[in-house]
Amino acid sequence: MSDRTALHLAGCLALSVVLALYQLGERPLSSPAEARYALIAREMLERGDWVQPRLNGVRYYEKPPLLYWSVAASYRLFGQNEMASRLPSAVSYIATVAVTFFLAHELLGASAAPLAALVLATSAGPLLYGRSLFTDTLFGLWLAVSFLGLVLTVRGRRGLLGPLLFWSGLSLAGLTKGLVGIVLPLGTASTCWLLFGRKRLPHDLRPLLGAAIVSLVLVPWHLLLAARDPAFIRFYFVNEHVLRFFNAREPVDYTPLSIGGFWLATALWLLPWSLFLPAAVASPDLRRGLALPLAWSVWVLAFFTTSASRLEYYALPAFPALAVIVAAYWRRAIDARPAPAGARVAAWIVLGIGVALVPWLVSSRESTAEFLTSLITLLDGVYRDYLVAHPDVSFAVVERCLRLIRPFAVFILLFGGAAVLASRLSRARLAFTIWVLGAVGLVWFAELGHRLVAPDRSQRDLAPIIRALWEPTAELVVWGTYEDYCGVSLYTGYPTRMLHSARGDLLFGYRRGDASGLFLTREGFERLWASNGRVFVVGDRGLDIPGAILLAAGPRSMLVTNRPPPLAFRHGEDPSRRPPDKESGGS
């Protein structure tokens, strides 16, 4: 690698580090996803059991353990807080930017490598999920590593390095999200072998070496857990892989997207760079040199399009390959000097959207709210599920997001104008720089929206109230699906009992008698509620308990208790100023 190439790599990584780590711990951990994974990691650390994942004492086999191990290691190094919780995802995002750089360097040459890395680093989906505690960012990293190994092997470069990366990435992807981490790399490799004339590819991939790596990396955890719990095999492989693919797992606790919705969400997560994909794919010259990234992208998109359980973020593993395709388009544009027609069209599209958005978004509050509701439910499965269960509800978070509408519309107008001007000046390098800056602005608006939504998805603000009123005999109860409110366990550190919580992902462990003392029957809850001890209940805004005293209410959840709070609390004493009890271990 030349000094110039190394400098380009350092610049791309520096940008991704700033984007990933800036105020990473600012937002509270949201429920269900972030708080759930944080709790499992914390429980692993506290129990010293690194084999069997548990959530609130209940076995939890939905995902393999690599993300939990990563978060637990982060806790041990940096303490239990929001930044440490998200650090493995942030590091995975940064590392994926580096892998994308090397992919483009290998496929297109040194001049395209920084273009591809910048495209991935500034795409909305990879950055936003990289700033959250999420499985798919780590999963996408290992798949990108496996794809890089395949590329090196197909091109006959660097001896054993290609097979080592291919099989190691495949194994670690499988240890992050299961069998799909094996299917996608092997499927792409099979396509290269069958369609692209790579007859020696099976031999070049060193299958014996692959078997050894898979046996050492992927297999042991599965064998250890199967030996400890024979029920794991059927639940994990049948329920969580085969039946999930057909949207027939038990329970079905998510609302999948239609095929059109999945593709639209994919295009939105790749904004603004998805605007250049049609022109790149339409070029015969580019297609001939991009067979490998096209095969990888098609495999990822086709697999999840076929799946009946498709969700809005499932296409993220295709983004490194798509970034390489977009980079090929821009490298040709820069080499040719005049901005190609595709760049001009994309610029005019953005400007046209800005011209249309400004009067519409500024003048029509009702239609803007409807548009934001549709966008949120498309890109966030939690709100989609909530809207299915409460079809007549309106999201309070939409009202908060409306504050960003005017500055966002003006930004789009300015971004489109600058892109059009650069395209007319026929300076492709300047045009690409403007698109990078515009992409950073877009994702930061998305991050600001994420911050506005975060309090609605977190129970962090409830924790000081509970701690201020906690008594030695107090009980904390989640009414409803536990995962939706599990942040209250995370932020208080108190034992949490559950009513009607077995209908979610805890159903498997509940049926096997896990944490039986924490699952309440309705009769048991009524006795507890009528007792002399204080009982806190966290649940949906529709919660209706006779005699309940409201302590706090958010847009979708509320906290109630069965006994009046002390006079000082009712007179406005700030509970957050009271130091937490020693037994409280929240993040």
mmCIF file of C-alpha atoms in Angstrom, residues 95-408:
data_model
loop_
_atom_site.group_PDB
_atom_site.id
_atom_site.type_symbol
_atom_site.label_atom_id
_atom_site.label_comp_id
_atom_site.label_asym_id
_atom_site.label_seq_id
_atom_site.Cartn_x
_atom_site.Cartn_y
_atom_site.Cartn_z
ATOM 1 C CA ALA A 95 -14.117 -1.634 10.783
ATOM 2 C CA THR A 96 -16.667 -2.201 8.001
ATOM 3 C CA VAL A 97 -15.647 1.124 6.473
ATOM 4 C CA ALA A 98 -12.050 -0.173 6.437
ATOM 5 C CA VAL A 99 -13.081 -3.505 4.892
ATOM 6 C CA THR A 100 -15.060 -1.641 2.212
ATOM 7 C CA PHE A 101 -11.929 0.400 1.439
ATOM 8 C CA PHE A 102 -9.946 -2.813 0.887
ATOM 9 C CA LEU A 103 -12.749 -4.352 -1.183
ATOM 10 C CA ALA A 104 -12.769 -1.398 -3.572
ATOM 11 C CA HIS A 105 -8.967 -1.286 -3.623
ATOM 12 C CA GLU A 106 -8.866 -4.925 -4.707
ATOM 13 C CA LEU A 107 -11.715 -4.719 -7.223
ATOM 14 C CA LEU A 108 -11.322 -1.217 -8.661
ATOM 15 C CA GLY A 109 -7.918 0.103 -7.699
ATOM 16 C CA ALA A 110 -6.485 2.630 -5.255
ATOM 17 C CA SER A 111 -8.372 5.623 -6.657
ATOM 18 C CA ALA A 112 -11.798 4.097 -5.964
ATOM 19 C CA ALA A 113 -11.032 2.794 -2.459
ATOM 20 C CA PRO A 114 -11.647 6.071 -0.549
ATOM 21 C CA LEU A 115 -14.783 6.707 -2.619
ATOM 22 C CA ALA A 116 -16.320 3.388 -1.557
ATOM 23 C CA ALA A 117 -15.312 3.874 2.079
ATOM 24 C CA LEU A 118 -16.873 7.357 2.151
ATOM 25 C CA VAL A 119 -20.066 6.104 0.512
ATOM 26 C CA LEU A 120 -20.518 3.451 3.192
ATOM 27 C CA ALA A 121 -19.454 5.735 6.045
ATOM 28 C CA THR A 122 -22.018 8.397 5.121
ATOM 29 C CA SER A 123 -24.959 6.134 4.242
ATOM 30 C CA ALA A 124 -27.857 6.529 6.661
ATOM 31 C CA GLY A 125 -28.381 2.862 7.613
ATOM 32 C CA PRO A 126 -24.813 1.782 8.442
ATOM 33 C CA LEU A 127 -24.163 4.919 10.496
ATOM 34 C CA LEU A 128 -27.424 4.958 12.467
ATOM 35 C CA TYR A 129 -27.251 1.261 13.299
ATOM 36 C CA GLY A 130 -23.553 1.671 14.058
ATOM 37 C CA ARG A 131 -24.543 4.216 16.713
ATOM 38 C CA SER A 132 -26.952 1.738 18.318
ATOM 39 C CA LEU A 133 -26.530 -1.523 20.198
ATOM 40 C CA PHE A 134 -27.582 -3.812 17.389
ATOM 41 C CA THR A 135 -26.753 -7.282 16.085
ATOM 42 C CA ASP A 136 -26.704 -6.469 12.391
ATOM 43 C CA THR A 137 -23.774 -4.038 12.484
ATOM 44 C CA LEU A 138 -21.473 -6.735 13.868
ATOM 45 C CA PHE A 139 -23.068 -9.269 11.520
ATOM 46 C CA GLY A 140 -22.449 -7.010 8.532
ATOM 47 C CA LEU A 141 -18.783 -6.602 9.480
ATOM 48 C CA TRP A 142 -18.090 -10.350 9.482
ATOM 49 C CA LEU A 143 -19.962 -10.865 6.226
ATOM 50 C CA ALA A 144 -17.907 -8.064 4.643
ATOM 51 C CA VAL A 145 -14.730 -9.791 5.867
ATOM 52 C CA SER A 146 -15.934 -13.061 4.328
ATOM 53 C CA PHE A 147 -16.726 -11.279 1.053
ATOM 54 C CA LEU A 148 -13.248 -9.712 1.011
ATOM 55 C CA GLY A 149 -11.788 -13.195 1.444
ATOM 56 C CA LEU A 150 -13.850 -14.440 -1.488
ATOM 57 C CA VAL A 151 -12.673 -11.555 -3.656
ATOM 58 C CA LEU A 152 -9.015 -12.235 -2.819
ATOM 59 C CA THR A 153 -9.480 -15.935 -3.533
ATOM 60 C CA VAL A 154 -11.226 -15.410 -6.863
ATOM 61 C CA ARG A 155 -8.515 -13.001 -7.966
ATOM 62 C CA GLY A 156 -5.775 -15.384 -6.832
ATOM 63 C CA ARG A 157 -4.161 -12.908 -4.445
ATOM 64 C CA ARG A 158 -2.135 -13.354 -1.260
ATOM 65 C CA GLY A 159 -2.165 -17.131 -0.885
ATOM 66 C CA LEU A 160 -3.988 -18.320 2.220
ATOM 67 C CA LEU A 161 -5.239 -14.889 3.265
ATOM 68 C CA GLY A 162 -8.364 -15.107 1.089
ATOM 69 C CA PRO A 163 -9.567 -18.496 2.402
ATOM 70 C CA LEU A 164 -8.678 -17.489 5.975
ATOM 71 C CA LEU A 165 -10.789 -14.334 5.731
ATOM 72 C CA PHE A 166 -13.616 -16.137 3.913
ATOM 73 C CA TRP A 167 -14.033 -18.918 6.464
ATOM 74 C CA SER A 168 -13.268 -16.779 9.527
ATOM 75 C CA GLY A 169 -15.789 -14.114 8.495
ATOM 76 C CA LEU A 170 -18.370 -16.802 7.728
ATOM 77 C CA SER A 171 -17.855 -18.458 11.129
ATOM 78 C CA LEU A 172 -18.010 -15.211 13.091
ATOM 79 C CA ALA A 173 -21.114 -14.117 11.148
ATOM 80 C CA GLY A 174 -22.728 -17.425 12.099
ATOM 81 C CA LEU A 175 -21.763 -16.833 15.716
ATOM 82 C CA THR A 176 -23.420 -13.418 15.520
ATOM 83 C CA LYS A 177 -26.716 -14.181 13.788
ATOM 84 C CA GLY A 178 -26.932 -17.855 12.973
ATOM 85 C CA LEU A 179 -27.090 -19.929 9.814
ATOM 86 C CA VAL A 180 -27.721 -17.001 7.474
ATOM 87 C CA GLY A 181 -24.087 -16.056 8.127
ATOM 88 C CA ILE A 182 -23.121 -19.312 6.393
ATOM 89 C CA VAL A 183 -25.730 -19.269 3.630
ATOM 90 C CA LEU A 184 -24.859 -15.858 2.150
ATOM 91 C CA PRO A 185 -21.077 -16.389 1.676
ATOM 92 C CA LEU A 186 -21.478 -19.969 0.409
ATOM 93 C CA GLY A 187 -24.308 -18.913 -1.891
ATOM 94 C CA THR A 188 -22.214 -16.145 -3.426
ATOM 95 C CA ALA A 189 -19.212 -18.445 -3.788
ATOM 96 C CA SER A 190 -21.420 -21.042 -5.523
ATOM 97 C CA THR A 191 -22.676 -18.390 -7.948
ATOM 98 C CA CYS A 192 -19.109 -17.394 -8.803
ATOM 99 C CA TRP A 193 -18.201 -21.029 -9.366
ATOM 100 C CA LEU A 194 -21.205 -21.866 -11.540
ATOM 101 C CA LEU A 195 -21.748 -18.667 -13.519
ATOM 102 C CA PHE A 196 -18.404 -16.910 -13.773
ATOM 103 C CA GLY A 197 -16.192 -19.781 -14.891
ATOM 104 C CA ARG A 198 -14.263 -20.061 -11.640
ATOM 105 C CA LYS A 199 -13.822 -23.844 -11.890
ATOM 106 C CA ARG A 200 -10.989 -23.991 -9.361
ATOM 107 C CA LEU A 201 -12.804 -21.903 -6.759
ATOM 108 C CA PRO A 202 -13.847 -24.835 -4.483
ATOM 109 C CA HIS A 203 -10.226 -25.982 -4.402
ATOM 110 C CA ASP A 204 -8.839 -22.457 -3.959
ATOM 111 C CA LEU A 205 -11.114 -21.816 -0.967
ATOM 112 C CA ARG A 206 -9.361 -24.669 0.886
ATOM 113 C CA PRO A 207 -12.414 -26.544 2.220
ATOM 114 C CA LEU A 208 -10.338 -28.526 4.724
ATOM 115 C CA LEU A 209 -9.020 -25.289 6.171
ATOM 116 C CA GLY A 210 -12.616 -24.007 6.208
ATOM 117 C CA ALA A 211 -13.838 -27.081 8.067
ATOM 118 C CA ALA A 212 -11.115 -26.571 10.671
ATOM 119 C CA ILE A 213 -11.980 -22.879 11.170
ATOM 120 C CA VAL A 214 -15.717 -23.548 11.393
ATOM 121 C CA SER A 215 -15.085 -26.380 13.858
ATOM 122 C CA LEU A 216 -12.939 -24.169 16.070
ATOM 123 C CA VAL A 217 -14.946 -20.932 15.890
ATOM 124 C CA LEU A 218 -18.595 -21.677 15.174
ATOM 125 C CA VAL A 219 -19.309 -25.187 16.394
ATOM 126 C CA PRO A 220 -18.127 -25.225 20.060
ATOM 127 C CA TRP A 221 -20.754 -22.852 21.497
ATOM 128 C CA HIS A 222 -23.554 -24.763 19.771
ATOM 129 C CA LEU A 223 -22.267 -28.091 21.126
ATOM 130 C CA LEU A 224 -21.790 -26.751 24.649
ATOM 131 C CA LEU A 225 -25.297 -25.283 24.824
ATOM 132 C CA ALA A 226 -26.868 -28.377 23.233
ATOM 133 C CA ALA A 227 -25.149 -30.546 25.852
ATOM 134 C CA ARG A 228 -26.461 -28.336 28.624
ATOM 135 C CA ASP A 229 -29.975 -27.954 27.201
ATOM 136 C CA PRO A 230 -31.168 -30.511 24.602
ATOM 137 C CA ALA A 231 -34.227 -28.345 23.873
ATOM 138 C CA PHE A 232 -31.868 -25.761 22.361
ATOM 139 C CA ILE A 233 -31.391 -27.674 19.102
ATOM 140 C CA ARG A 234 -34.994 -27.714 17.975
ATOM 141 C CA PHE A 235 -35.794 -24.195 19.171
ATOM 142 C CA TYR A 236 -32.701 -22.603 17.669
ATOM 143 C CA PHE A 237 -32.509 -24.378 14.327
ATOM 144 C CA VAL A 238 -36.184 -25.035 13.622
ATOM 145 C CA ASN A 239 -38.031 -22.167 15.306
ATOM 146 C CA GLU A 240 -35.439 -19.414 14.939
ATOM 147 C CA HIS A 241 -34.153 -20.301 11.479
ATOM 148 C CA VAL A 242 -36.511 -22.405 9.368
ATOM 149 C CA LEU A 243 -39.830 -21.207 10.774
ATOM 150 C CA ARG A 244 -38.632 -17.598 11.091
ATOM 151 C CA PHE A 245 -37.757 -17.588 7.383
ATOM 152 C CA PHE A 246 -41.375 -18.510 6.616
ATOM 153 C CA ASN A 247 -42.719 -16.102 9.274
ATOM 154 C CA ALA A 248 -44.132 -19.043 11.201
ATOM 155 C CA ARG A 249 -41.971 -19.008 14.334
ATOM 156 C CA GLU A 250 -43.554 -19.054 17.778
ATOM 157 C CA PRO A 251 -44.340 -16.402 18.725
ATOM 158 C CA VAL A 252 -44.623 -14.076 15.711
ATOM 159 C CA ASP A 253 -43.939 -10.881 17.664
ATOM 160 C CA TYR A 254 -42.988 -8.582 14.786
ATOM 161 C CA THR A 255 -44.700 -7.118 11.728
ATOM 162 C CA PRO A 256 -42.729 -7.920 8.551
ATOM 163 C CA LEU A 257 -42.532 -5.563 5.620
ATOM 164 C CA SER A 258 -44.002 -6.188 2.211
ATOM 165 C CA ILE A 259 -41.503 -6.807 -0.577
ATOM 166 C CA GLY A 260 -42.002 -3.252 -1.835
ATOM 167 C CA GLY A 261 -41.605 -1.865 1.678
ATOM 168 C CA PHE A 262 -38.391 -3.834 2.168
ATOM 169 C CA TRP A 263 -36.860 -2.497 -1.053
ATOM 170 C CA LEU A 264 -37.990 1.045 -0.274
ATOM 171 C CA ALA A 265 -36.459 0.835 3.221
ATOM 172 C CA THR A 266 -33.221 -0.461 1.662
ATOM 173 C CA ALA A 267 -33.100 2.498 -0.728
ATOM 174 C CA LEU A 268 -33.765 4.929 2.129
ATOM 175 C CA TRP A 269 -31.027 3.448 4.335
ATOM 176 C CA LEU A 270 -28.548 3.865 1.467
ATOM 177 C CA LEU A 271 -29.472 7.503 0.848
ATOM 178 C CA PRO A 272 -28.250 9.623 -0.789
ATOM 179 C CA TRP A 273 -26.036 7.130 -2.630
ATOM 180 C CA SER A 274 -28.887 4.864 -3.723
ATOM 181 C CA LEU A 275 -29.737 7.576 -6.271
ATOM 182 C CA PHE A 276 -26.649 6.521 -8.266
ATOM 183 C CA LEU A 277 -27.267 2.772 -8.293
ATOM 184 C CA PRO A 278 -29.603 2.718 -11.343
ATOM 185 C CA ALA A 279 -27.049 4.560 -13.496
ATOM 186 C CA ALA A 280 -24.194 2.359 -12.243
ATOM 187 C CA VAL A 281 -26.020 -0.912 -12.845
ATOM 188 C CA ALA A 282 -27.313 0.272 -16.240
ATOM 189 C CA SER A 283 -23.772 0.725 -17.570
ATOM 190 C CA PRO A 284 -22.541 -2.425 -19.412
ATOM 191 C CA ASP A 285 -18.899 -1.413 -18.881
ATOM 192 C CA LEU A 286 -19.347 -1.140 -15.127
ATOM 193 C CA ARG A 287 -21.359 -4.351 -14.871
ATOM 194 C CA ARG A 288 -18.567 -6.365 -16.485
ATOM 195 C CA GLY A 289 -16.083 -5.286 -13.838
ATOM 196 C CA LEU A 290 -18.481 -5.609 -10.912
ATOM 197 C CA ALA A 291 -19.600 -9.223 -11.177
ATOM 198 C CA LEU A 292 -18.500 -10.073 -7.616
ATOM 199 C CA PRO A 293 -20.159 -7.171 -5.736
ATOM 200 C CA LEU A 294 -23.261 -7.580 -7.892
ATOM 201 C CA ALA A 295 -23.428 -11.300 -7.040
ATOM 202 C CA TRP A 296 -23.021 -10.551 -3.323
ATOM 203 C CA SER A 297 -25.684 -7.813 -3.400
ATOM 204 C CA VAL A 298 -28.126 -9.982 -5.326
ATOM 205 C CA TRP A 299 -27.670 -12.870 -2.911
ATOM 206 C CA VAL A 300 -28.330 -10.716 0.157
ATOM 207 C CA LEU A 301 -31.287 -8.854 -1.336
ATOM 208 C CA ALA A 302 -32.824 -11.956 -2.937
ATOM 209 C CA PHE A 303 -32.499 -14.035 0.231
ATOM 210 C CA PHE A 304 -34.269 -11.508 2.425
ATOM 211 C CA THR A 305 -36.794 -10.594 -0.262
ATOM 212 C CA THR A 306 -37.759 -14.268 -0.382
ATOM 213 C CA SER A 307 -37.997 -14.496 3.399
ATOM 214 C CA ALA A 308 -41.498 -13.872 4.727
ATOM 215 C CA SER A 309 -40.069 -12.316 7.895
ATOM 216 C CA ARG A 310 -38.200 -9.491 6.128
ATOM 217 C CA LEU A 311 -37.485 -6.440 8.287
ATOM 218 C CA GLU A 312 -36.278 -2.970 7.412
ATOM 219 C CA TYR A 313 -32.588 -3.492 8.241
ATOM 220 C CA TYR A 314 -32.007 -6.950 6.756
ATOM 221 C CA ALA A 315 -30.319 -5.596 3.599
ATOM 222 C CA LEU A 316 -27.476 -3.906 5.526
ATOM 223 C CA PRO A 317 -24.941 -6.707 4.744
ATOM 224 C CA ALA A 318 -25.261 -5.800 1.045
ATOM 225 C CA PHE A 319 -24.178 -2.199 1.609
ATOM 226 C CA PRO A 320 -20.367 -2.675 1.391
ATOM 227 C CA ALA A 321 -20.831 -4.266 -2.037
ATOM 228 C CA LEU A 322 -23.307 -1.563 -3.082
ATOM 229 C CA ALA A 323 -20.823 1.076 -1.911
ATOM 230 C CA VAL A 324 -18.211 -0.469 -4.218
ATOM 231 C CA ILE A 325 -20.679 -0.291 -7.133
ATOM 232 C CA VAL A 326 -21.415 3.388 -6.442
ATOM 233 C CA ALA A 327 -17.666 4.058 -6.099
ATOM 234 C CA ALA A 328 -17.047 2.507 -9.528
ATOM 235 C CA TYR A 329 -19.562 4.926 -11.004
ATOM 236 C CA TRP A 330 -17.943 7.942 -9.332
ATOM 237 C CA ARG A 331 -14.403 6.866 -10.200
ATOM 238 C CA ARG A 332 -15.344 6.806 -13.868
ATOM 239 C CA ALA A 333 -17.043 10.198 -13.472
ATOM 240 C CA ILE A 334 -13.940 11.711 -11.871
ATOM 241 C CA ASP A 335 -11.597 10.173 -14.436
ATOM 242 C CA ALA A 336 -13.796 11.437 -17.289
ATOM 243 C CA ARG A 337 -13.952 14.960 -15.755
ATOM 244 C CA PRO A 338 -17.428 16.017 -16.982
ATOM 245 C CA ALA A 339 -20.123 14.945 -14.559
ATOM 246 C CA PRO A 340 -22.075 12.086 -16.167
ATOM 247 C CA ALA A 341 -25.801 12.259 -16.805
ATOM 248 C CA GLY A 342 -26.539 10.075 -13.767
ATOM 249 C CA ALA A 343 -24.924 12.590 -11.413
ATOM 250 C CA ARG A 344 -26.854 15.447 -12.972
ATOM 251 C CA VAL A 345 -30.129 13.534 -12.735
ATOM 252 C CA ALA A 346 -29.526 12.683 -9.065
ATOM 253 C CA ALA A 347 -28.714 16.313 -8.301
ATOM 254 C CA TRP A 348 -31.890 17.523 -9.986
ATOM 255 C CA ILE A 349 -33.911 14.903 -8.091
ATOM 256 C CA VAL A 350 -32.632 16.239 -4.755
ATOM 257 C CA LEU A 351 -33.252 19.829 -5.805
ATOM 258 C CA GLY A 352 -36.740 18.937 -7.020
ATOM 259 C CA ILE A 353 -37.515 17.238 -3.726
ATOM 260 C CA GLY A 354 -36.309 20.331 -1.879
ATOM 261 C CA VAL A 355 -38.431 22.651 -4.021
ATOM 262 C CA ALA A 356 -41.483 20.443 -3.419
ATOM 263 C CA LEU A 357 -40.804 19.878 0.274
ATOM 264 C CA VAL A 358 -40.362 23.461 1.405
ATOM 265 C CA PRO A 359 -43.892 24.747 0.679
ATOM 266 C CA TRP A 360 -45.594 21.427 1.426
ATOM 267 C CA LEU A 361 -43.867 20.630 4.719
ATOM 268 C CA VAL A 362 -43.978 24.186 5.986
ATOM 269 C CA SER A 363 -47.626 24.855 5.120
ATOM 270 C CA SER A 364 -49.384 21.516 5.677
ATOM 271 C CA ARG A 365 -48.804 20.291 9.227
ATOM 272 C CA GLU A 366 -51.390 17.508 9.020
ATOM 273 C CA SER A 367 -50.054 15.959 5.820
ATOM 274 C CA THR A 368 -46.495 16.284 7.137
ATOM 275 C CA ALA A 369 -47.484 14.402 10.296
ATOM 276 C CA GLU A 370 -49.059 11.643 8.183
ATOM 277 C CA PHE A 371 -45.912 11.426 6.062
ATOM 278 C CA LEU A 372 -43.672 11.168 9.140
ATOM 279 C CA THR A 373 -45.925 8.489 10.630
ATOM 280 C CA SER A 374 -45.628 6.435 7.446
ATOM 281 C CA LEU A 375 -41.854 6.920 7.380
ATOM 282 C CA ILE A 376 -41.403 5.949 11.028
ATOM 283 C CA THR A 377 -43.511 2.809 10.692
ATOM 284 C CA LEU A 378 -41.591 1.816 7.550
ATOM 285 C CA LEU A 379 -38.149 2.230 9.107
ATOM 286 C CA ASP A 380 -38.882 1.182 12.702
ATOM 287 C CA GLY A 381 -40.457 -2.189 13.402
ATOM 288 C CA VAL A 382 -41.287 -1.263 17.005
ATOM 289 C CA TYR A 383 -43.623 1.517 15.909
ATOM 290 C CA ARG A 384 -44.984 -0.672 13.117
ATOM 291 C CA ASP A 385 -45.912 -3.332 15.674
ATOM 292 C CA TYR A 386 -47.420 -0.707 17.951
ATOM 293 C CA LEU A 387 -49.539 0.749 15.154
ATOM 294 C CA VAL A 388 -50.862 -2.712 14.273
ATOM 295 C CA ALA A 389 -51.915 -3.217 17.910
ATOM 296 C CA HIS A 390 -53.262 0.343 18.269
ATOM 297 C CA PRO A 391 -54.555 1.338 14.810
ATOM 298 C CA ASP A 392 -56.240 4.504 16.058
ATOM 299 C CA VAL A 393 -53.237 5.910 17.898
ATOM 300 C CA SER A 394 -51.175 8.883 16.791
ATOM 301 C CA PHE A 395 -47.497 9.014 17.635
ATOM 302 C CA ALA A 396 -46.484 11.766 20.026
ATOM 303 C CA VAL A 397 -42.955 11.439 18.668
ATOM 304 C CA VAL A 398 -44.195 12.785 15.341
ATOM 305 C CA GLU A 399 -44.994 16.074 17.048
ATOM 306 C CA ARG A 400 -41.419 16.268 18.283
ATOM 307 C CA CYS A 401 -39.970 15.405 14.882
ATOM 308 C CA LEU A 402 -42.004 18.170 13.274
ATOM 309 C CA ARG A 403 -39.541 20.628 14.845
ATOM 310 C CA LEU A 404 -36.888 19.417 12.403
ATOM 311 C CA ILE A 405 -39.050 19.722 9.301
ATOM 312 C CA ARG A 406 -38.353 23.330 8.344
ATOM 313 C CA PRO A 407 -34.563 23.220 8.753
ATOM 314 C CA PHE A 408 -34.520 19.814 7.021
#
